[in-house]
Structures are given as structure tokens and as C-alpha cells.
CSV table of C-alpha atoms and ligand atoms in Angstrom, one decimal:
chain,number,residue,atom,x,y,z
A,218,MET,CA,17.3,34.3,-22.0
A,219,ASP,CA,16.1,31.6,-19.6
A,220,ASN,CA,14.3,32.6,-16.6
A,221,ASN,CA,15.9,30.3,-14.2
A,222,LYS,CA,19.5,31.3,-15.0
A,223,THR,CA,21.1,32.8,-12.0
A,224,ARG,CA,22.8,36.4,-12.2
A,225,GLU,CA,26.1,34.1,-11.9
A,226,ASP,CA,25.0,31.7,-15.0
A,227,VAL,CA,24.7,35.1,-16.9
A,228,ILE,CA,27.8,36.7,-15.7
A,229,ASN,CA,29.9,33.7,-16.0
A,230,HIS,CA,29.2,33.1,-19.7
A,231,SER,CA,29.3,36.6,-20.6
A,232,PRO,CA,32.2,37.5,-22.8
A,233,GLN,CA,32.9,40.8,-21.1
A,234,ASN,CA,35.5,40.4,-18.4
A,235,THR,CA,35.3,43.2,-16.3
A,236,GLU,CA,32.5,43.2,-13.3
A,237,GLU,CA,30.5,46.0,-14.5
A,238,GLY,CA,30.7,45.2,-18.1
A,239,ARG,CA,29.4,41.9,-17.1
A,240,GLU,CA,26.9,43.0,-14.8
A,241,GLU,CA,25.7,45.8,-17.5
A,242,LEU,CA,24.9,42.8,-19.8
A,243,TYR,CA,23.2,40.8,-17.6
A,244,LEU,CA,20.9,43.9,-16.7
A,245,ASP,CA,20.7,44.4,-20.4
A,246,ALA,CA,19.2,40.8,-20.8
A,247,LEU,CA,16.9,41.4,-18.1
A,248,LYS,CA,15.7,44.4,-19.4
A,249,ARG,CA,15.0,42.7,-22.9
A,250,MET,CA,13.5,40.0,-21.3
A,251,ALA,CA,10.8,42.3,-19.5
A,252,GLN,CA,10.3,44.3,-22.5
A,253,GLN,CA,9.7,41.6,-24.7
A,254,ASN,CA,7.4,39.4,-22.3
A,255,ALA,CA,5.2,41.9,-20.5
A,256,ASP,CA,3.6,44.6,-22.0
A,257,ASP,CA,3.9,47.8,-19.8
A,258,GLY,CA,5.3,45.2,-16.9
A,259,ARG,CA,2.4,46.1,-14.6
A,260,TYR,CA,-0.9,43.7,-13.7
A,261,ARG,CA,-4.0,45.1,-15.3
A,262,LEU,CA,-6.1,45.2,-12.3
A,263,THR,CA,-3.9,46.1,-9.5
A,264,GLY,CA,-0.9,48.1,-11.2
A,265,LEU,CA,1.6,46.1,-9.2
A,266,TYR,CA,4.5,44.9,-11.2
A,267,ASN,CA,4.2,41.5,-13.0
A,268,LEU,CA,6.9,38.8,-12.3
A,269,LYS,CA,9.2,39.7,-15.6
A,270,ALA,CA,9.3,43.2,-14.5
A,271,PHE,CA,9.7,42.5,-11.0
A,272,PHE,CA,12.7,40.3,-11.8
A,273,TYR,CA,14.1,43.0,-13.8
A,274,VAL,CA,13.5,45.9,-11.0
A,275,GLY,CA,14.5,43.6,-8.3
A,276,SER,CA,17.9,42.4,-10.0
A,277,GLU,CA,18.7,45.9,-10.8
A,278,MET,CA,18.2,47.2,-7.2
A,279,MET,CA,20.4,44.0,-6.1
A,280,VAL,CA,22.9,44.7,-8.5
A,281,LYS,CA,23.1,48.5,-7.6
A,282,ASN,CA,23.4,47.8,-3.9
A,283,PRO,CA,26.1,44.9,-3.4
A,284,ASP,CA,26.2,46.1,0.2
A,285,SER,CA,22.7,45.4,1.2
A,286,ARG,CA,21.2,42.2,2.0
A,287,PHE,CA,18.0,41.2,0.4
A,288,GLY,CA,15.0,39.2,1.2
A,289,VAL,CA,11.7,37.9,-0.9
A,290,ILE,CA,8.3,37.5,0.9
A,291,VAL,CA,5.8,35.6,-1.2
A,292,MET,CA,1.9,35.2,-0.1
A,293,ASP,CA,-0.5,33.1,-1.9
A,294,ILE,CA,-4.5,32.6,-0.6
A,295,SER,CA,-5.7,29.4,-0.5
A,296,GLN,CA,-9.3,28.9,-1.8
A,297,PHE,CA,-9.4,32.3,-3.5
A,298,LYS,CA,-11.5,30.8,-6.5
A,299,ALA,CA,-14.0,30.3,-4.0
A,300,VAL,CA,-14.4,34.3,-3.1
A,301,ASN,CA,-15.1,34.5,-6.8
A,302,GLU,CA,-17.3,31.6,-7.0
A,303,PHE,CA,-19.4,32.6,-3.8
A,304,CYS,CA,-19.1,36.3,-3.4
A,305,GLY,CA,-18.8,37.4,-7.2
A,306,ARG,CA,-15.9,38.9,-9.6
A,307,LYS,CA,-16.6,42.5,-8.1
A,308,GLU,CA,-15.5,41.0,-4.1
A,309,GLY,CA,-12.7,39.3,-5.9
A,310,ASP,CA,-11.4,42.4,-7.1
A,311,ARG,CA,-12.0,44.2,-4.5
A,312,MET,CA,-10.2,41.7,-2.1
A,313,LEU,CA,-7.3,41.5,-4.7
A,314,THR,CA,-7.0,45.4,-5.0
A,315,PHE,CA,-6.9,45.8,-1.4
A,316,ILE,CA,-4.0,43.0,-0.8
A,317,ALA,CA,-2.1,44.8,-3.6
A,318,ASP,CA,-2.2,48.1,-1.6
A,319,CYS,CA,-0.7,46.5,1.3
A,320,PHE,CA,2.0,45.3,-0.8
A,321,ARG,CA,2.4,48.9,-2.7
A,322,HIS,CA,2.4,50.5,1.0
A,323,TYR,CA,5.8,48.7,1.5
A,324,GLU,CA,7.1,49.3,-2.1
A,325,ASP,CA,6.3,53.3,-1.4
A,326,ASP,CA,7.5,53.5,2.1
A,327,ARG,CA,10.6,51.2,2.3
A,328,PRO,CA,13.9,51.9,0.7
A,329,LEU,CA,14.8,49.3,-1.8
A,330,THR,CA,11.8,47.4,-2.2
A,331,CYS,CA,9.6,46.5,-5.2
A,332,ALA,CA,6.4,44.4,-5.0
A,333,CYS,CA,4.6,42.2,-7.5
A,334,GLN,CA,1.6,40.1,-8.6
A,335,VAL,CA,2.5,37.1,-9.5
A,336,ARG,CA,-0.7,35.4,-10.2
A,337,ALA,CA,-4.5,36.8,-9.2
A,338,ASP,CA,-3.9,35.6,-5.7
A,339,ASN,CA,0.0,35.2,-5.6
A,340,PHE,CA,2.0,38.4,-4.6
A,341,CYS,CA,5.6,38.8,-3.8
A,342,LEU,CA,8.0,41.5,-2.3
A,343,CYS,CA,11.5,41.9,-2.8
A,344,THR,CA,13.1,44.4,-0.1
A,345,ALA,CA,16.4,45.0,1.8
A,346,PHE,CA,17.0,44.3,5.5
A,347,GLU,CA,19.2,44.6,8.2
A,348,ASP,CA,17.9,42.3,10.7
A,349,ALA,CA,16.0,39.0,9.1
A,350,ASN,CA,12.9,39.6,11.5
A,351,GLU,CA,12.0,42.6,9.5
A,352,LEU,CA,10.9,40.4,7.0
A,353,THR,CA,8.7,38.4,9.3
A,354,GLU,CA,7.1,41.7,10.8
A,355,ILE,CA,6.2,42.8,7.3
A,356,ALA,CA,4.7,39.1,6.5
A,357,VAL,CA,2.5,39.6,10.1
A,358,ASP,CA,1.3,43.0,9.3
A,359,ILE,CA,0.2,42.2,5.8
A,360,ARG,CA,-2.0,39.2,7.3
A,361,ARG,CA,-3.4,41.3,10.4
A,362,LYS,CA,-4.4,43.9,7.7
A,363,ILE,CA,-6.1,41.2,5.4
A,364,ASP,CA,-7.5,39.6,8.5
A,365,GLU,CA,-9.0,42.9,9.4
A,366,PHE,CA,-10.5,44.1,6.7
A,367,PRO,CA,-14.1,43.2,6.0
A,368,PHE,CA,-14.4,40.9,3.1
A,369,ALA,CA,-17.6,38.7,2.5
A,370,TYR,CA,-15.3,35.6,2.5
A,371,ARG,CA,-12.7,34.8,5.1
A,372,VAL,CA,-9.4,34.0,3.2
A,373,LEU,CA,-6.4,32.5,4.2
A,374,PRO,CA,-3.3,34.0,3.4
A,375,SER,CA,0.4,32.0,3.7
A,376,PHE,CA,3.6,33.3,3.9
A,377,GLY,CA,6.9,32.3,2.8
A,378,ILE,CA,10.2,34.0,3.5
A,379,CYS,CA,13.9,34.0,2.0
A,380,ALA,CA,16.4,35.8,3.4
A,381,SER,CA,19.9,35.8,1.6
A,382,ASP,CA,22.8,34.7,3.4
A,383,ASP,CA,25.0,37.0,0.9
A,384,ASN,CA,24.4,39.3,-1.6
A,385,HIS,CA,24.9,36.8,-4.6
A,386,ALA,CA,21.8,35.3,-4.9
A,387,SER,CA,19.4,36.0,-7.8
A,388,VAL,CA,16.0,37.6,-7.2
A,389,SER,CA,14.2,34.2,-8.4
A,390,TYR,CA,16.4,32.0,-6.5
A,391,LEU,CA,15.0,34.0,-3.3
A,392,LYS,CA,11.5,33.9,-4.6
A,393,ASP,CA,11.9,29.9,-5.6
A,394,CYS,CA,13.2,29.3,-2.0
A,395,ALA,CA,10.3,31.9,-0.5
A,396,THR,CA,8.0,29.6,-2.4
A,397,ILE,CA,9.2,26.2,-1.2
A,398,ALA,CA,9.0,27.6,2.6
A,399,MET,CA,5.5,28.7,1.7
A,400,GLN,CA,4.6,25.3,0.5
A,401,SER,CA,5.5,23.9,3.6
A,402,ILE,CA,2.6,25.7,5.4
A,403,LYS,CA,-0.2,25.7,2.6
A,404,GLY,CA,-3.2,25.1,4.1
A,405,LYS,CA,-2.4,25.0,7.8
A,406,PHE,CA,-4.7,27.4,9.2
A,407,PHE,CA,-2.8,28.6,12.2
A,408,ALA,CA,0.6,28.8,10.5
A,409,GLU,CA,1.1,32.3,9.3
A,410,TYR,CA,4.4,31.9,7.6
A,411,ALA,CA,7.5,29.9,7.0
A,412,VAL,CA,11.1,31.1,6.6
A,413,PHE,CA,13.2,28.8,4.4
A,414,ASP,CA,16.2,27.1,6.2
A,415,ASP,CA,18.7,24.7,6.1
A,416,ASP,CA,16.4,21.5,6.2
A,417,MET,CA,14.6,23.1,3.2
A,418,ARG,CA,17.7,23.8,1.4
A,419,LYS,CA,18.8,20.2,1.8
A,420,LYS,CA,15.7,19.0,0.3
A,421,MET,CA,15.6,21.4,-2.4
A,422,LEU,CA,19.4,20.3,-3.4
A,423,GLN,CA,18.2,16.6,-3.1
A,424,GLU,CA,15.3,17.2,-5.5
A,425,LYS,CA,17.6,19.0,-7.6
A,426,GLN,CA,20.0,16.0,-7.9
A,427,VAL,CA,17.2,13.3,-8.6
A,428,GLU,CA,15.8,15.6,-11.5
A,429,ASN,CA,19.4,16.0,-12.9
A,430,ASP,CA,20.5,12.2,-12.3
A,431,ILE,CA,17.0,10.4,-12.9
A,432,VAL,CA,17.0,10.6,-16.8
A,433,ALA,CA,20.5,9.2,-17.2
A,434,ALA,CA,19.7,6.9,-14.0
A,435,LEU,CA,17.1,5.2,-16.2
A,436,LYS,CA,19.0,4.9,-19.5
A,437,ASN,CA,21.9,3.4,-17.5
A,438,GLY,CA,19.7,0.9,-16.3
A,439,GLU,CA,19.9,2.0,-12.8
A,440,LEU,CA,16.4,1.8,-12.1
A,441,THR,CA,14.9,-1.8,-11.6
A,442,ALA,CA,11.9,-3.4,-10.4
A,443,TYR,CA,11.9,-5.4,-7.2
A,444,ILE,CA,8.9,-7.9,-6.4
A,445,GLN,CA,7.4,-8.1,-2.9
A,446,PRO,CA,5.2,-11.5,-2.8
A,447,LYS,CA,1.7,-11.5,-1.6
A,448,VAL,CA,0.8,-14.5,0.6
A,449,ASN,CA,-2.3,-16.4,1.7
A,450,MET,CA,-1.6,-16.5,5.7
A,451,HIS,CA,-3.6,-19.8,6.2
A,452,THR,CA,-1.3,-21.8,3.5
A,453,GLY,CA,1.7,-19.6,3.7
A,454,LYS,CA,1.5,-19.7,0.0
A,455,ILE,CA,2.3,-16.9,-2.8
A,456,ILE,CA,-0.5,-15.6,-4.5
A,457,GLY,CA,1.0,-12.8,-6.2
A,458,GLY,CA,3.2,-9.9,-5.9
A,459,GLU,CA,3.8,-6.5,-6.4
A,460,ALA,CA,6.4,-4.5,-8.4
A,461,LEU,CA,8.3,-1.6,-6.7
A,462,VAL,CA,10.8,0.2,-8.2
A,463,ARG,CA,14.5,0.8,-6.7
A,464,TRP,CA,17.1,3.0,-7.7
A,465,ILE,CA,20.4,1.1,-7.4
A,466,HIS,CA,22.8,4.1,-7.8
A,467,PRO,CA,26.4,3.7,-8.5
A,468,GLU,CA,27.7,5.8,-5.7
A,469,ARG,CA,24.9,6.1,-3.2
A,470,GLY,CA,23.6,2.6,-3.3
A,471,LEU,CA,20.0,1.9,-3.1
A,472,ILE,CA,17.7,4.6,-2.8
A,473,SER,CA,14.2,4.4,-1.8
A,474,PRO,CA,11.2,5.3,-3.7
A,475,GLY,CA,9.8,7.6,-1.0
A,476,VAL,CA,12.9,9.7,-1.5
A,477,PHE,CA,12.7,10.0,-5.5
A,478,ILE,CA,8.9,9.2,-6.4
A,479,PRO,CA,7.6,12.4,-4.9
A,480,VAL,CA,10.0,14.4,-7.1
A,481,LEU,CA,9.2,12.7,-10.0
A,482,GLU,CA,5.7,13.3,-9.7
A,483,LYS,CA,6.2,17.0,-9.7
A,484,ASN,CA,8.2,17.2,-12.8
A,485,GLY,CA,6.2,14.2,-14.7
A,486,PHE,CA,9.0,11.9,-15.2
A,487,ILE,CA,7.1,9.2,-13.0
A,488,ILE,CA,5.3,8.7,-16.1
A,489,ASN,CA,8.2,7.1,-18.0
A,490,VAL,CA,9.5,5.5,-14.7
A,491,ASP,CA,6.3,3.7,-14.5
A,492,GLN,CA,6.1,2.7,-17.9
A,493,TYR,CA,9.5,1.2,-17.6
A,494,ILE,CA,8.7,-0.8,-14.3
A,495,TRP,CA,5.5,-2.2,-16.1
A,496,GLU,CA,7.5,-3.5,-19.1
A,497,GLN,CA,9.8,-5.2,-17.1
A,498,VAL,CA,6.7,-7.3,-15.0
A,499,PHE,CA,5.0,-7.7,-18.8
A,500,ALA,CA,8.2,-9.2,-19.7
A,501,PHE,CA,8.6,-11.4,-16.8
A,502,LEU,CA,4.9,-12.7,-16.9
A,503,GLY,CA,5.5,-13.0,-20.9
A,504,LYS,CA,8.5,-15.1,-20.4
A,505,MET,CA,6.6,-17.6,-17.6
A,506,LYS,CA,3.8,-17.8,-19.9
A,507,GLN,CA,6.1,-18.7,-22.9
A,508,GLU,CA,7.8,-21.6,-20.6
A,509,GLY,CA,4.3,-22.7,-19.8
A,510,ARG,CA,4.3,-21.9,-16.3
A,511,PRO,CA,1.0,-21.0,-14.2
A,512,LEU,CA,0.8,-17.3,-13.5
A,513,LEU,CA,0.4,-15.4,-10.9
A,514,PRO,CA,-0.6,-11.9,-10.6
A,515,ILE,CA,1.7,-9.3,-10.3
A,516,SER,CA,0.4,-5.7,-9.7
A,517,ILE,CA,1.8,-2.5,-10.6
A,518,ASN,CA,1.6,0.8,-9.3
A,519,VAL,CA,0.2,3.5,-11.3
A,520,SER,CA,1.0,7.1,-10.0
A,521,ARG,CA,-1.7,9.7,-9.6
A,522,VAL,CA,-0.2,11.7,-12.4
A,523,HIS,CA,-1.2,9.2,-14.9
A,524,ALA,CA,-4.7,11.2,-14.1
A,525,TYR,CA,-3.3,13.6,-16.8
A,526,ASP,CA,-2.1,10.8,-19.1
A,527,LYS,CA,-4.0,10.5,-22.2
A,528,GLN,CA,-2.1,7.5,-23.1
A,529,LEU,CA,-2.5,5.7,-20.1
A,530,CYS,CA,-5.1,3.0,-21.3
A,531,ASP,CA,-3.0,2.5,-24.6
A,532,THR,CA,0.1,2.0,-23.1
A,533,LEU,CA,-1.0,-0.9,-20.8
A,534,ILE,CA,-3.3,-2.6,-23.3
A,535,GLN,CA,-0.3,-2.3,-25.8
A,536,LEU,CA,1.9,-4.0,-23.1
A,537,SER,CA,-0.4,-6.7,-22.7
A,538,GLU,CA,-0.4,-7.6,-26.1
A,539,LYS,CA,3.2,-7.5,-26.8
A,540,TYR,CA,4.1,-9.6,-24.1
A,541,ASP,CA,0.9,-11.8,-24.4
A,542,VAL,CA,0.0,-11.6,-20.9
A,543,PRO,CA,-3.8,-11.6,-20.3
A,544,ALA,CA,-4.7,-8.2,-18.5
A,545,GLU,CA,-5.9,-9.9,-15.4
A,546,TYR,CA,-2.1,-10.6,-14.4
A,547,THR,CA,-1.4,-7.0,-13.8
A,548,PRO,CA,-3.4,-5.6,-11.4
A,549,LEU,CA,-3.0,-1.8,-11.5
A,550,GLU,CA,-2.3,-0.6,-7.6
A,551,LEU,CA,-4.0,3.1,-7.2
A,552,THR,CA,-4.0,5.6,-4.1
A,553,GLU,CA,-7.3,7.4,-3.9
A,554,SER,CA,-5.5,10.5,-5.0
A,555,ALA,CA,-5.6,9.2,-8.3
A,556,PHE,CA,-9.1,9.5,-8.5
A,557,LEU,CA,-9.0,13.1,-7.0
A,558,ALA,CA,-6.8,14.9,-9.1
A,559,ASP,CA,-8.7,14.6,-12.6
A,560,GLU,CA,-11.9,13.2,-11.4
A,561,THR,CA,-13.8,12.3,-14.7
A,562,GLY,CA,-10.4,11.4,-16.5
A,563,MET,CA,-9.4,8.6,-14.0
A,564,TYR,CA,-12.9,7.1,-13.6
A,565,GLN,CA,-13.1,6.7,-17.3
A,566,ARG,CA,-9.7,5.3,-18.0
A,567,MET,CA,-10.3,2.6,-15.0
A,568,LYS,CA,-13.7,2.1,-16.7
A,569,ILE,CA,-11.8,1.2,-20.3
A,570,LEU,CA,-9.3,-0.7,-18.5
A,571,ARG,CA,-11.8,-2.9,-16.4
A,572,ASP,CA,-13.7,-3.5,-19.6
A,573,LYS,CA,-10.5,-4.8,-21.1
A,574,SER,CA,-9.9,-7.3,-18.0
A,575,PHE,CA,-7.3,-5.2,-16.0
A,576,LYS,CA,-8.3,-5.5,-12.2
A,577,ILE,CA,-8.5,-2.5,-10.1
A,578,SER,CA,-6.4,-2.4,-6.5
A,579,MET,CA,-7.2,0.3,-4.4
A,580,ASP,CA,-3.7,0.9,-2.4
A,581,ASP,CA,-3.0,2.6,1.3
A,582,PHE,CA,-7.1,2.2,2.0
A,583,GLY,CA,-7.9,4.1,5.0
A,584,THR,CA,-5.5,6.6,4.7
A,585,GLY,CA,-7.4,9.0,2.6
A,586,TYR,CA,-10.3,11.2,3.2
A,587,SER,CA,-13.1,9.8,1.2
A,588,SER,CA,-12.6,6.2,1.1
A,589,MET,CA,-16.3,5.5,1.3
A,590,TYR,CA,-17.3,7.4,-1.5
A,591,MET,CA,-14.7,5.9,-3.3
A,592,LEU,CA,-15.8,2.6,-2.7
A,593,LYS,CA,-19.6,3.5,-3.9
A,594,SER,CA,-18.2,5.1,-6.9
A,595,GLN,CA,-15.6,2.7,-8.1
A,596,THR,CA,-15.6,-1.0,-8.3
A,597,MET,CA,-12.4,-2.3,-6.5
A,598,ASP,CA,-11.6,-5.8,-7.3
A,599,GLU,CA,-8.9,-5.8,-4.6
A,600,ILE,CA,-8.6,-3.4,-1.5
A,601,LYS,CA,-5.0,-3.0,0.2
A,602,MET,CA,-5.5,-2.0,3.9
A,603,ASP,CA,-3.0,0.4,5.0
A,604,ARG,CA,-0.4,-0.8,7.7
A,605,ILE,CA,-2.0,2.2,10.1
A,606,PHE,CA,-4.8,-0.4,10.6
A,607,ILE,CA,-2.3,-2.4,12.6
A,608,LEU,CA,0.0,-0.4,14.0
A,609,ASP,CA,-1.6,-0.7,17.7
A,610,LEU,CA,-3.6,-3.8,17.5
A,611,GLU,CA,-3.0,-4.8,21.1
A,612,ASN,CA,-5.7,-1.8,21.4
A,613,GLU,CA,-9.3,-3.2,21.1
A,614,LYS,CA,-10.6,-0.2,19.1
A,615,SER,CA,-8.2,-1.0,16.6
A,616,GLN,CA,-9.3,-4.4,16.6
A,617,ILE,CA,-13.0,-3.8,16.2
A,618,ILE,CA,-12.0,-1.1,13.3
A,619,LEU,CA,-10.0,-3.8,11.4
A,620,LYS,CA,-12.8,-6.6,12.0
A,621,HIS,CA,-15.6,-4.6,10.5
A,622,ALA,CA,-13.9,-2.9,7.7
A,623,THR,CA,-12.4,-6.3,6.9
A,624,ALA,CA,-16.3,-7.6,6.8
A,625,MET,CA,-17.4,-4.7,4.7
A,626,LEU,CA,-14.8,-5.0,2.2
A,627,LEU,CA,-15.3,-8.6,1.6
A,628,ALA,CA,-19.1,-8.1,1.7
A,629,LEU,CA,-18.4,-5.4,-1.5
A,630,GLY,CA,-17.0,-8.4,-3.1
A,631,ALA,CA,-13.1,-7.3,-3.0
A,632,LYS,CA,-10.0,-9.3,-2.5
A,633,VAL,CA,-8.8,-7.8,0.8
A,634,ILE,CA,-4.9,-7.9,1.4
A,635,MET,CA,-3.1,-6.3,4.3
A,636,GLU,CA,-0.2,-4.4,4.2
A,637,GLY,CA,2.9,-4.1,6.5
A,638,VAL,CA,2.4,-7.5,8.6
A,639,GLU,CA,5.8,-7.7,10.9
A,640,THR,CA,5.2,-9.8,13.3
A,641,GLU,CA,3.3,-13.1,14.6
A,642,GLU,CA,1.2,-11.5,16.8
A,643,GLN,CA,-0.1,-8.8,14.1
A,644,LYS,CA,-0.7,-12.3,11.9
A,645,ARG,CA,-2.7,-14.0,14.4
A,646,LEU,CA,-5.2,-10.8,14.9
A,647,VAL,CA,-5.5,-9.9,11.6
A,648,LEU,CA,-6.2,-13.5,10.7
A,649,GLU,CA,-8.5,-13.3,13.6
A,650,CYS,CA,-10.5,-10.0,12.1
A,651,GLY,CA,-11.2,-12.2,9.1
A,652,CYS,CA,-8.5,-11.2,6.7
A,653,GLU,CA,-6.4,-13.7,4.9
A,654,ASN,CA,-4.2,-12.1,2.8
A,655,ALA,CA,-1.2,-10.1,3.4
A,656,GLN,CA,2.1,-8.2,2.3
A,657,GLY,CA,4.6,-7.7,4.9
A,658,PHE,CA,8.3,-7.9,6.1
A,659,LEU,CA,7.1,-11.3,8.3
A,660,PHE,CA,6.5,-13.2,5.1
A,661,TYR,CA,9.1,-11.7,2.4
A,662,LYS,CA,11.0,-8.2,1.8
A,663,PRO,CA,10.8,-6.8,-1.4
A,664,MET,CA,13.5,-8.6,-3.7
A,665,PRO,CA,14.9,-8.7,-7.0
A,666,MET,CA,13.1,-10.6,-10.0
A,667,GLU,CA,15.3,-13.5,-9.9
A,668,GLU,CA,14.8,-14.3,-6.7
A,669,PHE,CA,11.0,-13.8,-6.8
A,670,ASP,CA,11.1,-16.2,-10.0
A,671,ALA,CA,13.2,-18.9,-7.8
A,672,LEU,CA,10.6,-18.8,-5.0
A,673,LEU,CA,8.0,-19.1,-7.5
A,674,ARG,CA,9.9,-22.4,-9.1
A,675,LYS,CA,10.1,-23.8,-5.9
A,676,GLN,CA,6.6,-23.2,-4.9
A,677,GLU,CA,5.6,-24.9,-8.5
A,678,GLN,CA,7.5,-28.1,-8.0
A,679,GLU,CA,5.8,-28.7,-4.3
A,680,GLN,CA,2.4,-28.4,-5.9
B,915,C2E,P1,3.1,0.7,-1.7
B,915,C2E,O1,2.5,0.9,-3.4
B,915,C2E,O2,1.8,1.1,-0.6
B,915,C2E,O3,4.3,-0.2,-1.5
B,915,C2E,C1,3.9,-0.9,-0.1
B,915,C2E,C2,5.6,-0.4,0.6
B,915,C2E,O4,5.2,-0.7,1.8
B,915,C2E,C3,6.6,-0.6,-0.1
B,915,C2E,O5,7.6,0.5,0.1
B,915,C2E,C4,7.2,-1.9,0.9
B,915,C2E,O6,8.6,-1.9,0.9
B,915,C2E,C5,6.7,-1.8,2.0
B,915,C2E,N1,6.3,-2.5,3.1
B,915,C2E,C6,5.9,-3.7,2.6
B,915,C2E,N2,6.0,-4.5,3.6
B,915,C2E,C7,6.5,-4.1,4.8
B,915,C2E,C8,6.4,-4.0,6.1
B,915,C2E,O7,6.1,-5.2,7.0
B,915,C2E,N3,6.9,-3.0,7.0
B,915,C2E,C9,7.0,-1.8,6.4
B,915,C2E,N4,7.4,-0.8,7.1
B,915,C2E,N5,6.9,-1.6,5.0
B,915,C2E,C10,6.6,-2.7,4.2
B,915,C2E,P2,8.9,1.3,-1.0
B,915,C2E,O8,9.1,0.0,-2.0
B,915,C2E,O9,9.4,1.9,-0.2
B,915,C2E,O10,7.5,1.8,-1.7
B,915,C2E,C11,6.8,3.1,-1.1
B,915,C2E,C12,6.1,3.7,-2.2
B,915,C2E,O11,6.2,4.2,-3.3
B,915,C2E,C13,5.1,2.3,-2.6
B,915,C2E,O12,3.9,2.3,-1.5
B,915,C2E,C14,4.2,3.2,-3.9
B,915,C2E,O13,3.3,3.8,-3.4
B,915,C2E,C15,5.5,4.2,-4.0
B,915,C2E,N6,6.4,3.1,-5.3
B,915,C2E,C16,6.9,2.3,-5.2
B,915,C2E,N7,7.3,1.5,-6.6
B,915,C2E,C17,6.5,2.2,-7.3
B,915,C2E,C18,6.3,2.5,-8.6
B,915,C2E,O14,7.2,1.5,-9.7
B,915,C2E,N8,5.8,3.1,-9.6
B,915,C2E,C19,4.9,4.3,-8.5
B,915,C2E,N9,4.1,5.1,-9.4
B,915,C2E,N10,4.9,4.1,-7.3
B,915,C2E,C20,5.7,3.3,-6.7
B,916,MG,MG1,1.3,-0.3,-4.1
B,917,MG,MG1,0.4,0.4,-0.1
């Protein structure tokens, strides 16, 4: 049985008709699943239930107590790896055993409660409650115990809590919701816990909808590449463009990439979407070349997920050959996070691609944490300064930063582009600071490829 199925899924599709018979069947399926997948159903070091057994025990508890409301608390420790690395495995094990005992305490002392160790540093608890505050009190109590215990290394537990509204939610659904709540505060030192709320529920539904619709959208041609021109602010001429994906949904209209790209980066489908957009760009440039027109570079965005994409170089080289477009006309825009995800992988791939004449463009410069290190360790052909540089340019400090950052980037031999120029005043100040290229609504918004093509034809005639 599929782990993600809800209790309703199983019940609705079962051949039995009586409520009792259906629930029996559901529990049976869960039990078999637990037995098949989980030796004795317990985590070896701590003796807590493992996930499969937890789902079984939790579901049984919920089904047998239909009048109770249940909630799930999940807990994860930031940087648990560091405990093993700096203090040794023994200290790591001591810590996990202590934490497991904190959870077991509730399993033993609270009615209708079961605890589980999902992974080494990830625990959860399912419990019946009358008042949802009981759940936050449990989280606070466990956090206090961990804080007070004398470990050699201070760890940071984050908790996510989901209290069911009704008694029909499955334990795995409650755990998913609690995990979403927990992820919203991960790494935030002062946030102890987060409770799954309506905003998170809306976001989760939106993400589910994107996940459901995107495959068909790609097949039905709802995704398309828009191009935003890049200009030289001295001459006003278009010097290139950037391809930006747009989802034109038959009912919901234009959906911005900010809504769907993060979801696709989570499930990996961004790789397919990127390739689809790249192909449109290569085809566009290939056609221009066939028509004997001068080519301008159109950069393509390369998601950080490609750090794990072993086919990345082959895909790009093949596209360049298929459409007979020299690689230098499709600069690759990457953000720093692409290099952080799988450091060696991305550096190696960029080296191969640069050797094949692809240009590397650093996107959103100034928003990352280690931009200076990146500049030293990776040759960049183009650097796109993020619009945060110009959001308050009337501030003298901002002008100093922009001026010197531009001078530094130019001295490193990169082409510099200012992103997000919206006003004449910004244009003037950016020019004054020594940066002559820009991309922004003041000049052009992203537009369909045909419109961009028409602009280029006009410019070609004027030359
Ligand atoms: P980005 O690569 O930094 O792209 C520039 C974004 O700034 C675009 O947003 C563009 O519409 C917006 N922009 C341009 N000029 C202005 C301006 O003057 N003011 C303001 N406020 N915004 C301006 P968009 O198209 O919504 O894309 C957002 C981000 O989504 C992109 O940021 C990029 O990271 C990602 N993205 C877009 N298309 C693709 C794609 O095909 N593949 C991948 N992997 N990511 C993409
Ligand atoms: Mg970009
Ligand atoms: Mg950018």
C-alpha cells in the first residue's frame, strides 16, 4: 500500500461496505505494511517506534477512538551532524537516547500517545488532546529538557505542531502538516515551535495544485518563454535578453515563476521545465541565424537543482549543436546557491561548459552570503547586480556601495548588468556609478518571443 494514501483513500476504495469492515481492512493493510517494511518496528538505538510502525499504531489509536481529537508534534535538530563530527558518535548517541527518553516519557504517561524516531535526529509524537495548547506545552517542555541537559555541544531543536480539526485526518497527513510548520522556522534560533495554520494550509494546497497540473501544462504548451531585453543605457540599444518562463494557465491566467518554480525545485521537475525553455531559446536563435541576421546573446536560467543533474553539460552541448547556435549566445544565469548545493559538481560542470564556450553569468549578485568567495573561485563572464543595490539609491551609503562594487566587478573582467531599473533617477545614478548595462521595467518588461523578435528587427533596420 502506498504510504501517502489517506485513511479516506483506502476506505473509499475498499470493497467492503460497512464502516467497521472498511476500517478493519484499512488497519490490516497498515499492519501488513508495518510488518513487511519494519523488522521489529523499532529504532535500534532508542527503541522508539520507527515510522512505519508509528503510522500503524497511530492509525489504530485514531480509528479506535473516533471521538478524540489528535495532533502530531515533529521535532528536528539543526546540525546534528556536527555533534557526531565534533564530539564523536558516543556523545551523539547519548544525545539521541536522552531525547528519545523525553518522547517516551509522554508515550508512557499520557493516554492515547505514541512516539517515533523518523531518522537519527528527527522525532515525532502523536497524541490525543482536548485543548490544542497541550501540544505546545509538550514541545516547550521537551525543548527545555534538551536545553538543560549537559551535552558537550549545544543543539537547536525545532518543533512543528499540527492539531487536527476533525477526527478524519490520517496520522501521515498530520505529520506532513506538522513538518511544513517546522520547516517554516528551521534555523531560526529564537523560534521554538510553529503551529500549522491556515496560511500554511493554503500554501500547501497551492503547491499540491502546481505539482498536479505542471506535467499536463508542459504537454499542453501552457509554459512558454518570455524574453526581457537587456540594454546599454548610454545608447538605448538592446544588447541581449533573458529568457523567463511564464505559465499561461487556461483558467488562472498568467502565473508568475515565483509561485511555481520553488515547488518544481522541490520535486525536481524544474529540470524538465528548464530544458523546455532552453530549447525554445536555441530554436529562436537558430532561426535568426538561418535568416542571416546578427545574433544577440539570450541568457537562460539554470536552476540550482542542476547541481545534481549529471546530464547538464550534454543537454546544453546537444542543444547548441542541434540548432547550430554558438554556445556564447546562450549565457547561463546561475545563482550562488547552485554552487553551494553540490559544490564540486557545479564547479566541474561550469568548467566543462566554459571550455565549450558557454558564458557564465552570476545572477542576483549581492543577495548571497559568500559572493566574494564565489568571485575568487569561479570565473564569471557576466555579473547581474541584484535590484537591492538600487532600492534606496538616494541614500549616500547605497551609492558608495554601488559605485565601488561596480568598479570591483569591472576590474575582475566581468560584464556588469544592473537588474530592476525602474526609474529615470535610478538610471542616472547607476550610470554615474559606472554601470552602463541594465535590465528593468524602465526599458522593457518581459515579453513574448514574437514581440522581442519584432524589436530586434526594428533595431537591425536602424543599424
Ligand atoms: P531572475 O533570473 O533574477 O529574473 C529577473 C526577474 O526580475 C524577473 O522576474 C523579471 O521579470 C524581474 N524584473 C525585471 N525587471 C524588473 C524591474 O524593473 N522591477 C522589478 N520589480 N522586477 C523586475 P520573474 O520573471 O518573475 O522571475 C523570477 C525569478 O524566477 C527569476 O529571477 C529566476 O530566478 C526565476 N526564473 C524565471 N524563469 C526561469 C526559468 O526558465 N528557469 C529557472 N530555473 N528559473 C527561472
Ligand atoms: Mg536570471
Ligand atoms: Mg536576477
